[in-house]
Coordinates of N, CA and C in Angstrom, one line a residue:
Chain A
X1 N -12.1 15.4 -1.7 CA -10.7 15.5 -2.6 C -9.7 14.6 -2.3
X2 N -8.5 14.1 -3.0 CA -7.5 13.4 -2.7 C -6.7 14.3 -1.3
X3 N -6.3 13.4 -0.4 CA -5.5 13.9 0.7 C -4.2 14.0 0.2
X4 N -3.5 13.2 -0.8 CA -2.2 12.9 -1.2 C -2.0 13.1 -2.4
X5 N -1.5 14.1 -2.9 CA -1.1 14.6 -4.1 C 0.4 14.5 -4.6
X6 N 0.5 13.5 -5.6 CA 2.0 13.3 -5.5 C 2.3 13.9 -6.8
X7 N 3.4 14.3 -7.1 CA 4.2 14.7 -8.6 C 5.2 14.5 -8.9
X8 N 6.1 14.4 -10.1 CA 5.0 14.7 -11.2 C 4.7 13.0 -11.5
X9 N 3.8 13.1 -12.6 CA 3.1 11.6 -12.7 C 4.4 10.9 -13.2
X10 N 4.9 11.5 -14.0 CA 6.2 10.9 -14.7 C 7.1 11.5 -14.8
X11 N 8.3 10.9 -14.8 CA 9.8 11.7 -14.8 C 10.6 10.6 -15.8
X12 N 11.4 11.3 -16.3 CA 12.8 10.7 -17.3 C 14.3 11.7 -16.8
X13 N 14.9 10.5 -16.6 CA 16.2 10.8 -16.1 C 17.6 9.9 -16.5
X14 N 18.2 10.8 -17.2 CA 19.4 9.5 -17.4 C 20.6 9.3 -16.4
X15 N 20.6 8.5 -16.7 CA 22.0 7.9 -16.0 C 23.1 8.7 -15.2
X16 N 22.9 8.7 -13.8 CA 23.9 9.4 -13.7 C 23.4 10.9 -12.9
X17 N 22.1 11.0 -13.3 CA 21.5 12.3 -12.9 C 20.2 12.3 -11.6
X18 N 19.7 13.3 -11.3 CA 19.0 13.1 -10.2 C 17.5 14.0 -10.0
X19 N 17.1 13.7 -9.2 CA 15.9 14.7 -9.1 C 15.2 14.0 -7.9
X20 N 13.6 14.6 -7.5 CA 13.1 14.4 -6.9 C 11.7 14.5 -6.8
X21 N 10.9 13.6 -6.1 CA 9.6 13.3 -6.1 C 9.1 13.7 -5.0
X22 N 7.6 14.5 -4.8 CA 7.1 15.2 -3.9 C 5.8 14.9 -3.9
X23 N 5.2 14.6 -2.4 CA 4.0 14.7 -2.2 C 3.3 15.6 -1.1
X24 N 2.4 15.9 -1.4 CA 1.8 17.5 -0.9 C 0.2 16.6 -0.5
X25 N 0.4 16.8 1.0 CA -1.1 16.6 1.7 C -1.8 17.4 2.2
X26 N -3.3 17.2 2.2 CA -4.3 18.2 2.4 C -4.6 18.6 3.7
X27 N -4.1 17.7 4.6 CA -4.3 17.5 5.7 C -3.0 16.6 6.8
X28 N -3.1 17.1 8.0 CA -1.8 17.0 8.7 C -2.1 15.4 8.8
X29 N -0.3 15.1 8.3 CA -0.4 13.0 8.3 C 0.8 12.9 9.4
X30 N 0.2 11.8 10.2 CA 1.2 11.4 10.8 C 2.8 10.8 10.6
X31 N 2.8 10.2 9.3 CA 3.8 9.3 9.3 C 3.9 9.2 7.5
X32 N 4.7 8.9 6.6 CA 4.7 8.7 5.3 C 5.4 7.5 5.1
X33 N 5.0 6.8 4.0 CA 6.1 5.8 3.5 C 6.0 5.7 2.2
X34 N 7.1 5.4 1.7 CA 7.7 5.6 0.3 C 8.0 4.4 -0.3
X35 N 7.4 4.1 -1.5 CA 7.8 2.9 -1.9 C 7.8 2.6 -3.5
X36 N 8.3 1.7 -4.0 CA 8.3 1.0 -5.1 C 8.0 -0.1 -5.8
X37 N 7.1 -0.4 -6.9 CA 6.4 -1.1 -7.5 C 7.4 -1.9 -8.1
X38 N 7.8 -3.1 -7.8 CA 8.9 -3.9 -8.8 C 7.9 -4.6 -10.1
X39 N 8.9 -5.2 -10.8 CA 8.4 -6.0 -12.3 C 7.3 -6.8 -11.5
X40 N 7.2 -7.3 -10.7 CA 6.0 -8.3 -10.6 C 4.4 -7.6 -9.7
X41 N 5.1 -6.4 -9.3 CA 3.6 -5.4 -9.2 C 3.9 -5.6 -7.7
X42 N 4.5 -6.1 -7.0 CA 5.0 -5.8 -5.2 C 5.3 -4.8 -4.8
X43 N 5.1 -3.9 -3.9 CA 5.5 -2.9 -3.3 C 7.0 -3.3 -2.2
X44 N 7.7 -2.5 -3.0 CA 8.8 -2.4 -2.0 C 9.2 -1.3 -1.3
X45 N 9.3 -1.9 0.2 CA 9.3 -0.6 0.8 C 10.4 0.2 1.2
X46 N 10.3 1.4 0.8 CA 11.7 2.4 0.5 C 12.1 2.9 2.1
X47 N 11.2 3.8 2.3 CA 11.1 4.7 3.8 C 10.2 4.5 4.2
X48 N 10.2 4.9 5.8 CA 9.0 4.9 6.6 C 9.8 5.9 7.6
X49 N 8.4 7.2 7.4 CA 9.3 8.8 8.4 C 8.2 9.1 9.1
X50 N 8.1 9.5 10.4 CA 7.2 9.9 11.1 C 7.9 11.6 11.2
X51 N 8.9 11.9 10.9 CA 9.9 13.0 11.0 C 10.8 13.3 10.6
X52 N 11.7 14.1 9.9 CA 12.8 14.4 9.5 C 13.1 13.5 8.2
X53 N 14.3 13.3 8.3 CA 14.9 12.5 7.1 C 15.3 11.6 6.9
X54 N 15.5 10.8 6.1 CA 16.3 9.7 6.3 C 16.8 9.2 5.1
X55 N 18.1 8.6 4.8 CA 19.0 8.2 3.7 C 19.4 6.8 3.9
X56 N 19.1 6.2 2.2 CA 19.8 5.0 2.0 C 20.2 4.9 0.9
X57 N 21.7 4.7 0.9 CA 22.3 4.6 -0.7 C 22.1 5.7 -1.4
X58 N 21.8 5.9 -2.5 CA 21.3 6.9 -3.6 C 19.9 7.7 -2.8
X59 N 19.1 7.0 -2.3 CA 17.9 7.6 -1.7 C 17.6 8.5 -0.5
X60 N 17.0 9.3 -0.7 CA 16.7 10.6 0.3 C 15.4 10.6 0.5
X61 N 14.8 10.5 1.9 CA 13.7 11.0 1.8 C 13.3 12.2 3.2
X62 N 12.5 12.8 3.2 CA 12.1 14.0 4.1 C 10.7 13.8 4.1
X63 N 10.3 14.2 5.3 CA 8.8 14.6 5.8 C 9.1 15.6 7.0
X64 N 7.7 16.7 5.9 CA 7.6 17.9 7.3 C 5.7 18.2 7.8
X65 N 5.7 17.3 8.8 CA 4.1 17.1 9.0 C 3.7 18.5 9.2
X66 N 4.3 19.3 9.6 CA 3.8 21.0 9.7 C 3.3 21.6 8.4
X67 N 4.4 21.3 7.6 CA 4.4 21.9 6.1 C 3.6 21.2 5.0
X68 N 3.2 19.6 5.5 CA 2.4 18.9 4.6 C 3.0 18.3 3.5
X69 N 4.4 17.8 3.6 CA 4.9 17.6 2.4 C 6.2 16.5 2.9
X70 N 6.2 15.1 1.9 CA 7.4 14.7 1.7 C 8.0 14.8 0.6
X71 N 9.1 14.4 0.4 CA 10.1 14.3 -1.0 C 10.6 13.3 -0.6
X72 N 10.9 12.3 -2.1 CA 12.3 11.2 -2.2 C 13.0 11.8 -3.4
X73 N 14.0 12.1 -2.9 CA 15.6 12.2 -3.5 C 16.2 11.0 -4.3
X74 N 16.2 10.9 -5.8 CA 17.1 9.9 -6.2 C 18.4 10.8 -6.5
X75 N 19.4 10.8 -6.4 CA 21.1 10.8 -7.2 C 21.5 9.5 -7.9
X76 N 22.3 10.0 -8.8 CA 23.1 9.2 -9.4 C 22.2 8.3 -9.8
X77 N 21.3 8.4 -10.8 CA 20.5 7.7 -10.9 C 20.8 6.1 -11.8
X78 N 20.4 5.0 -11.4 CA 20.6 4.1 -12.3 C 19.5 3.3 -13.1
X79 N 20.1 2.5 -14.1 CA 18.6 1.8 -14.8 C 17.7 0.9 -14.0
X80 N 18.2 0.6 -13.3 CA 17.4 -0.3 -12.3 C 16.3 0.3 -11.4
X81 N 16.6 1.5 -11.0 CA 15.6 2.3 -10.6 C 14.4 2.5 -11.1
X82 N 14.1 2.2 -12.6 CA 13.1 2.6 -13.5 C 12.3 1.8 -12.6
X83 N 11.0 2.4 -13.1 CA 9.8 1.7 -12.1 C 9.1 3.1 -11.6
X84 N 7.4 2.2 -10.6 CA 6.7 3.3 -10.7 C 6.8 3.5 -8.9
X85 N 6.6 4.5 -8.5 CA 7.1 5.1 -7.2 C 6.0 5.5 -6.5
X86 N 5.7 5.4 -5.0 CA 4.5 5.9 -4.7 C 4.8 6.0 -3.3
X87 N 4.1 7.3 -2.9 CA 4.2 7.8 -1.5 C 2.9 7.5 -0.6
X88 N 2.6 7.1 0.4 CA 1.5 6.8 1.2 C 1.3 7.4 2.6
X89 N 0.4 8.2 3.0 CA 0.5 8.9 4.4 C -0.5 8.0 5.3
X90 N -0.3 7.9 6.5 CA -0.7 7.9 7.4 C -1.5 9.1 8.4
X91 N -3.0 9.7 8.2 CA -3.4 10.5 9.0 C -3.7 10.4 10.4
X92 N -3.3 9.2 11.2 CA -3.6 8.9 12.5 C -4.8 7.6 12.8
X93 N -5.0 7.2 11.7 CA -6.2 6.5 11.7 C -6.0 4.9 11.4
X94 N -4.3 4.6 11.4 CA -3.9 3.2 10.6 C -4.5 2.8 9.6
X95 N -4.4 3.7 8.3 CA -4.8 3.3 7.2 C -3.9 4.4 5.9
X96 N -3.4 3.8 5.1 CA -2.5 4.4 4.4 C -3.3 5.1 3.1
X97 N -3.2 6.3 3.1 CA -3.7 6.6 1.8 C -2.3 7.1 0.9
X98 N -2.5 6.6 -0.4 CA -1.7 6.4 -1.5 C -1.7 7.7 -2.2
X99 N -0.5 7.9 -3.2 CA -0.6 8.9 -4.1 C -0.7 7.9 -5.2
X100 N -0.8 8.8 -6.7 CA -1.0 8.4 -7.7 C 0.0 7.3 -8.4
X101 N 1.2 7.7 -7.9 CA 2.5 7.0 -8.2 C 3.2 8.3 -9.3
X102 N 4.5 7.9 -9.2 CA 5.1 8.6 -10.5 C 6.1 7.5 -11.4
X103 N 6.0 7.8 -12.7 CA 6.7 6.4 -13.3 C 7.7 7.1 -13.8
X104 N 9.0 6.5 -13.0 CA 10.2 7.1 -13.5 C 10.9 5.9 -14.5
X105 N 11.4 6.7 -15.6 CA 12.1 6.0 -16.4 C 13.4 6.3 -16.4
X106 N 14.6 5.7 -16.3 CA 15.9 6.0 -16.6 C 16.7 5.4 -17.7
X107 N 17.3 6.3 -18.7 CA 17.9 5.8 -19.5 C 19.1 6.2 -20.0
X108 N 20.0 5.2 -20.8 CA 21.3 5.6 -20.5 C 21.9 6.9 -21.1
Chain B
X1 N 14.2 -7.9 3.7 CA 13.2 -7.3 4.3 C 11.6 -8.7 5.0
X2 N 10.7 -8.0 6.0 CA 9.8 -8.6 6.1 C 8.8 -9.0 4.7
X3 N 8.1 -10.0 5.1 CA 7.6 -10.5 3.9 C 6.4 -11.2 4.5
X4 N 5.1 -10.8 3.2 CA 3.9 -11.0 3.7 C 3.1 -12.0 2.4
X5 N 2.9 -12.7 2.4 CA 2.1 -13.8 1.6 C 0.9 -13.9 1.2
X6 N 0.4 -13.9 0.0 CA -0.8 -14.0 -0.5 C -1.2 -15.1 -1.2
X7 N -2.7 -15.9 -0.9 CA -2.6 -16.8 -1.6 C -4.2 -17.0 -1.9
X8 N -4.7 -17.0 -3.1 CA -3.8 -17.2 -4.7 C -3.5 -15.9 -5.3
X9 N -2.7 -16.0 -6.1 CA -2.1 -14.9 -6.8 C -3.3 -14.3 -7.6
X10 N -3.8 -15.2 -8.3 CA -5.0 -14.9 -9.0 C -6.4 -15.9 -8.9
X11 N -7.2 -15.3 -9.3 CA -8.7 -15.9 -8.7 C -9.4 -15.6 -10.0
X12 N -10.4 -16.6 -10.5 CA -11.8 -16.0 -11.4 C -12.7 -16.7 -11.0
X13 N -13.5 -15.8 -10.5 CA -15.2 -16.4 -10.3 C -16.1 -16.1 -11.3
X14 N -17.1 -16.8 -10.8 CA -18.3 -16.3 -11.6 C -19.0 -15.2 -10.4
X15 N -20.1 -14.0 -10.6 CA -20.6 -13.4 -9.9 C -21.6 -13.7 -9.1
X16 N -21.8 -13.5 -8.2 CA -22.6 -14.3 -7.1 C -21.8 -15.7 -6.3
X17 N -20.7 -15.7 -6.3 CA -20.0 -16.7 -5.9 C -19.5 -16.5 -4.8
X18 N -19.2 -16.9 -3.7 CA -18.2 -16.6 -2.5 C -16.8 -16.4 -2.8
X19 N -15.8 -16.0 -2.4 CA -14.3 -15.9 -2.6 C -14.0 -15.7 -1.4
X20 N -12.6 -16.3 -0.6 CA -11.7 -16.1 0.2 C -10.4 -15.8 -0.2
X21 N -9.8 -14.6 0.1 CA -8.5 -14.2 -0.3 C -7.4 -14.5 1.2
X22 N -6.4 -15.1 0.9 CA -5.9 -15.4 2.2 C -4.6 -14.7 2.3
X23 N -4.0 -14.1 3.5 CA -2.9 -13.8 3.7 C -2.2 -14.1 5.0
X24 N -0.9 -14.4 4.7 CA -0.1 -14.6 6.0 C 0.9 -13.6 6.1
X25 N 0.5 -12.8 7.2 CA 1.4 -11.8 7.5 C 2.7 -12.0 8.4
X26 N 3.5 -11.1 8.1 CA 4.9 -11.2 8.8 C 4.4 -11.8 10.3
X27 N 5.5 -12.7 11.2 CA 5.0 -13.6 11.9 C 4.8 -12.8 13.3
X28 N 5.5 -11.8 13.7 CA 5.0 -10.9 15.1 C 4.6 -9.6 15.2
X29 N 3.8 -9.7 13.7 CA 2.8 -8.5 13.5 C 1.4 -8.8 13.9
X30 N 1.0 -7.3 14.7 CA -0.2 -7.4 15.2 C -1.6 -6.8 14.6
X31 N -1.1 -6.2 13.5 CA -1.8 -5.4 13.0 C -2.1 -6.1 11.3
X32 N -3.1 -5.7 10.8 CA -3.7 -6.4 9.2 C -4.5 -5.3 8.8
X33 N -4.6 -5.5 7.2 CA -5.1 -4.5 6.6 C -5.4 -5.2 5.4
X34 N -6.4 -4.7 4.8 CA -6.5 -5.2 3.4 C -6.9 -3.5 2.3
X35 N -6.2 -3.7 1.2 CA -6.4 -2.5 0.6 C -6.9 -3.2 -0.8
X36 N -7.1 -2.2 -1.5 CA -8.1 -2.7 -3.1 C -7.4 -1.4 -4.0
X37 N -7.0 -2.2 -5.3 CA -6.4 -1.4 -6.3 C -7.2 -1.8 -7.7
X38 N -8.4 -1.0 -8.0 CA -9.0 -1.3 -9.4 C -8.1 -0.9 -10.3
X39 N -8.3 -1.9 -11.5 CA -7.0 -1.2 -12.4 C -6.8 -0.1 -13.2
X40 N -5.7 0.6 -13.1 CA -5.4 2.2 -13.3 C -6.1 3.1 -12.2
X41 N -6.1 2.5 -11.0 CA -6.9 3.8 -10.1 C -5.6 3.3 -8.8
X42 N -5.7 4.3 -7.9 CA -4.8 4.2 -6.7 C -5.3 3.2 -5.8
X43 N -4.3 2.7 -5.3 CA -5.1 1.7 -4.2 C -5.6 2.5 -3.2
X44 N -6.5 1.8 -2.6 CA -6.9 2.5 -1.6 C -7.9 1.4 -0.7
X45 N -7.5 2.3 0.6 CA -7.9 1.3 2.2 C -9.1 0.4 2.0
X46 N -9.0 -0.7 2.5 CA -10.4 -1.2 2.9 C -10.7 -1.4 4.2
X47 N -9.7 -2.0 5.2 CA -10.5 -2.5 6.7 C -9.0 -2.5 7.1
X48 N -9.0 -2.2 8.2 CA -7.9 -3.0 9.2 C -8.5 -3.5 10.6
X49 N -7.5 -4.4 11.0 CA -7.9 -5.5 11.7 C -6.7 -5.8 13.3
X50 N -7.3 -5.8 14.4 CA -6.2 -6.1 15.3 C -7.1 -6.6 16.3
X51 N -6.4 -7.2 17.2 CA -7.1 -8.4 18.0 C -8.3 -8.5 18.0
X52 N -8.4 -9.9 16.8 CA -9.6 -10.2 16.5 C -10.9 -9.2 16.2
X53 N -10.5 -8.1 15.9 CA -11.6 -7.0 15.9 C -11.5 -6.1 14.7
X54 N -12.1 -5.9 13.7 CA -12.2 -4.7 12.5 C -11.9 -3.5 13.8
X55 N -11.1 -2.6 13.3 CA -11.0 -1.4 14.2 C -11.7 0.1 13.1
X56 N -11.1 0.0 11.8 CA -11.8 0.9 11.3 C -12.0 0.5 9.9
X57 N -12.9 0.7 8.9 CA -13.4 0.4 7.5 C -13.7 1.4 6.6
X58 N -13.1 1.1 5.5 CA -13.6 2.3 4.5 C -15.0 2.2 4.0
X59 N -15.7 3.7 3.1 CA -16.8 2.7 2.4 C -16.9 1.7 1.6
X60 N -15.6 1.8 0.9 CA -15.2 0.4 0.0 C -15.8 -0.9 0.6
X61 N -15.5 -1.0 2.1 CA -16.2 -1.9 2.6 C -17.1 -2.3 2.6
X62 N -18.0 -3.0 1.8 CA -19.4 -3.0 1.5 C -19.7 -4.3 2.5
X63 N -21.2 -4.6 2.9 CA -21.5 -5.7 3.8 C -21.2 -6.8 3.3
X64 N -20.9 -7.0 2.1 CA -20.7 -8.8 1.9 C -19.4 -9.1 2.0
X65 N -18.5 -8.2 2.5 CA -16.9 -8.4 2.6 C -17.1 -8.8 4.2
X66 N -15.8 -9.7 4.8 CA -15.8 -9.6 6.0 C -14.4 -10.4 5.9
X67 N -13.9 -10.0 7.5 CA -12.1 -10.2 7.6 C -12.2 -11.1 9.3
X68 N -11.2 -11.7 9.1 CA -10.5 -12.6 10.2 C -9.6 -13.2 10.1
X69 N -9.4 -13.4 11.3 CA -8.1 -14.3 11.5 C -7.8 -15.4 12.8
X70 N -8.7 -16.3 12.2 CA -9.0 -17.7 13.5 C -7.7 -18.4 13.9
X71 N -7.4 -18.2 15.3 CA -6.6 -18.9 15.8 C -5.1 -18.9 15.1
X72 N -4.9 -17.5 14.9 CA -3.2 -17.0 14.1 C -2.8 -17.9 12.8
X73 N -4.0 -18.1 12.1 CA -3.6 -18.8 11.2 C -3.9 -17.6 9.8
X74 N -4.4 -17.9 8.6 CA -4.6 -17.1 7.9 C -5.0 -15.5 8.1
X75 N -5.3 -14.4 7.7 CA -5.8 -13.5 8.0 C -6.5 -13.3 6.7
X76 N -7.9 -13.3 6.3 CA -9.0 -13.7 5.4 C -9.7 -12.4 5.1
X77 N -9.9 -12.4 3.6 CA -10.6 -11.2 3.4 C -11.9 -12.3 2.6
X78 N -13.1 -12.2 3.2 CA -14.0 -13.2 2.3 C -15.3 -12.2 1.7
X79 N -15.4 -12.6 0.6 CA -16.5 -11.7 -0.2 C -17.3 -12.8 -0.4
X80 N -19.1 -12.3 -0.2 CA -20.0 -13.1 -0.4 C -21.3 -12.2 -0.1
X81 N -22.1 -12.4 -1.5 CA -21.6 -12.8 -2.6 C -20.8 -11.9 -3.7
X82 N -19.7 -12.1 -4.6 CA -19.0 -11.3 -5.3 C -20.0 -10.5 -6.0
X83 N -19.2 -9.4 -6.6 CA -20.2 -8.5 -7.7 C -18.9 -8.1 -8.6
X84 N -19.3 -8.0 -9.8 CA -18.3 -7.8 -11.0 C -17.7 -6.5 -10.3
X85 N -17.9 -5.2 -9.7 CA -17.3 -4.5 -9.5 C -15.9 -4.9 -8.5
X86 N -16.2 -5.7 -7.8 CA -15.4 -6.3 -7.0 C -14.3 -6.8 -7.9
X87 N -14.0 -7.0 -8.9 CA -13.0 -7.2 -9.7 C -11.4 -6.0 -9.6
X88 N -10.9 -7.0 -9.2 CA -9.6 -5.6 -8.5 C -8.7 -6.7 -7.8
X89 N -7.2 -6.1 -7.6 CA -6.2 -6.3 -7.0 C -6.4 -6.1 -5.6
X90 N -6.0 -7.4 -4.7 CA -6.5 -6.9 -3.2 C -5.2 -7.4 -3.0
X91 N -4.7 -6.1 -2.1 CA -3.4 -6.3 -1.1 C -3.4 -6.5 0.3
X92 N -2.8 -7.3 0.8 CA -2.7 -7.3 2.1 C -1.5 -6.6 2.9
X93 N -1.7 -6.5 3.8 CA -0.3 -5.7 4.4 C -0.5 -5.8 6.3
X94 N 0.4 -5.8 6.6 CA 0.7 -5.7 8.2 C 1.6 -4.8 8.9
X95 N 1.9 -4.7 10.2 CA 2.8 -4.2 10.9 C 2.7 -4.5 12.4
X96 N 3.5 -3.9 12.6 CA 4.0 -4.8 14.4 C 2.9 -3.5 15.3
X97 N 2.8 -2.8 15.1 CA 1.9 -1.6 16.0 C 1.1 -1.2 15.3
X98 N -0.1 -0.3 15.5 CA -0.4 0.7 14.9 C 0.3 1.7 14.7
X99 N 0.0 2.4 13.4 CA 0.8 3.6 12.8 C 2.2 3.0 12.7
X100 N 2.4 2.2 12.6 CA 4.1 1.8 12.3 C 4.1 1.3 10.7
X101 N 5.0 1.0 10.2 CA 5.7 0.7 8.7 C 4.6 -0.7 8.9
X102 N 3.8 -0.6 7.3 CA 3.3 -1.6 7.0 C 4.1 -2.0 5.8
X103 N 3.5 -3.6 5.8 CA 4.5 -4.3 4.9 C 3.4 -5.1 4.0
X104 N 3.8 -4.9 2.7 CA 2.8 -5.5 2.0 C 3.1 -6.6 1.2
X105 N 1.9 -7.5 1.0 CA 1.9 -8.7 0.1 C 1.9 -8.5 -1.7
X106 N 1.9 -9.6 -2.0 CA 2.1 -9.4 -3.4 C 0.9 -9.0 -4.0
X107 N -0.2 -9.1 -3.2 CA -1.4 -9.0 -4.1 C -2.2 -10.3 -4.8
X108 N -3.5 -10.0 -4.7 CA -4.4 -11.3 -5.3 C -5.2 -10.5 -6.1
X109 N -4.9 -10.9 -7.5 CA -6.0 -10.7 -9.0 C -7.4 -11.3 -8.7
X110 N -8.1 -10.5 -8.5 CA -9.7 -11.2 -8.5 C -10.4 -10.7 -9.7
X111 N -10.5 -11.5 -10.2 CA -11.7 -11.4 -11.3 C -13.4 -11.6 -11.4
X112 N -14.1 -11.2 -11.4 CA -15.5 -11.3 -11.4 C -16.0 -11.4 -12.4
X113 N -16.5 -12.5 -13.1 CA -17.1 -12.6 -14.5 C -18.8 -13.0 -14.2

């Protein structure tokens, strides 16, 4: 079965609000990455975490290897945040397993 | 941020032909990867490559697939011969070391007719 379960699959936010995306792992992961796919289909790196939390502007991510999950929090959402977000985790064999993605739509 | 380039962006070929996908990884990176994404499906790992060797490959990495990086030039994925089910977007990635953050190229969309 899937090693990375990402939720929700779709999310609608009004400008200025926030929410969280989550990835649950069925096995222990060594590290997690979060990406946003831009309009050209390229993956933009948001975060790489081997543990703990990181923050960058209005985005914050956390990774708990023991509890087998990672989260991506978005606050004060802006229209340009709309897009598809992916988590991907490394189980220790130098290969990423991707979640199915979250389609985020931010509306005025 | 660090940029990975892929050439070409699109490739259309007839089934049975050979195709080579090219990747220009981040300059000081030592680990290289290929991933495959079929339309509507998740991105999936194909292979990783370090020090001139395949380190790990998935079941998607068929016998018809090969990778190499001759003399520090492009990191390539060759498919010979191609099959209809090889139609997908192929993403190259690189990292400075094993287990480190991976940076992805924009993908090559391969269509096998």
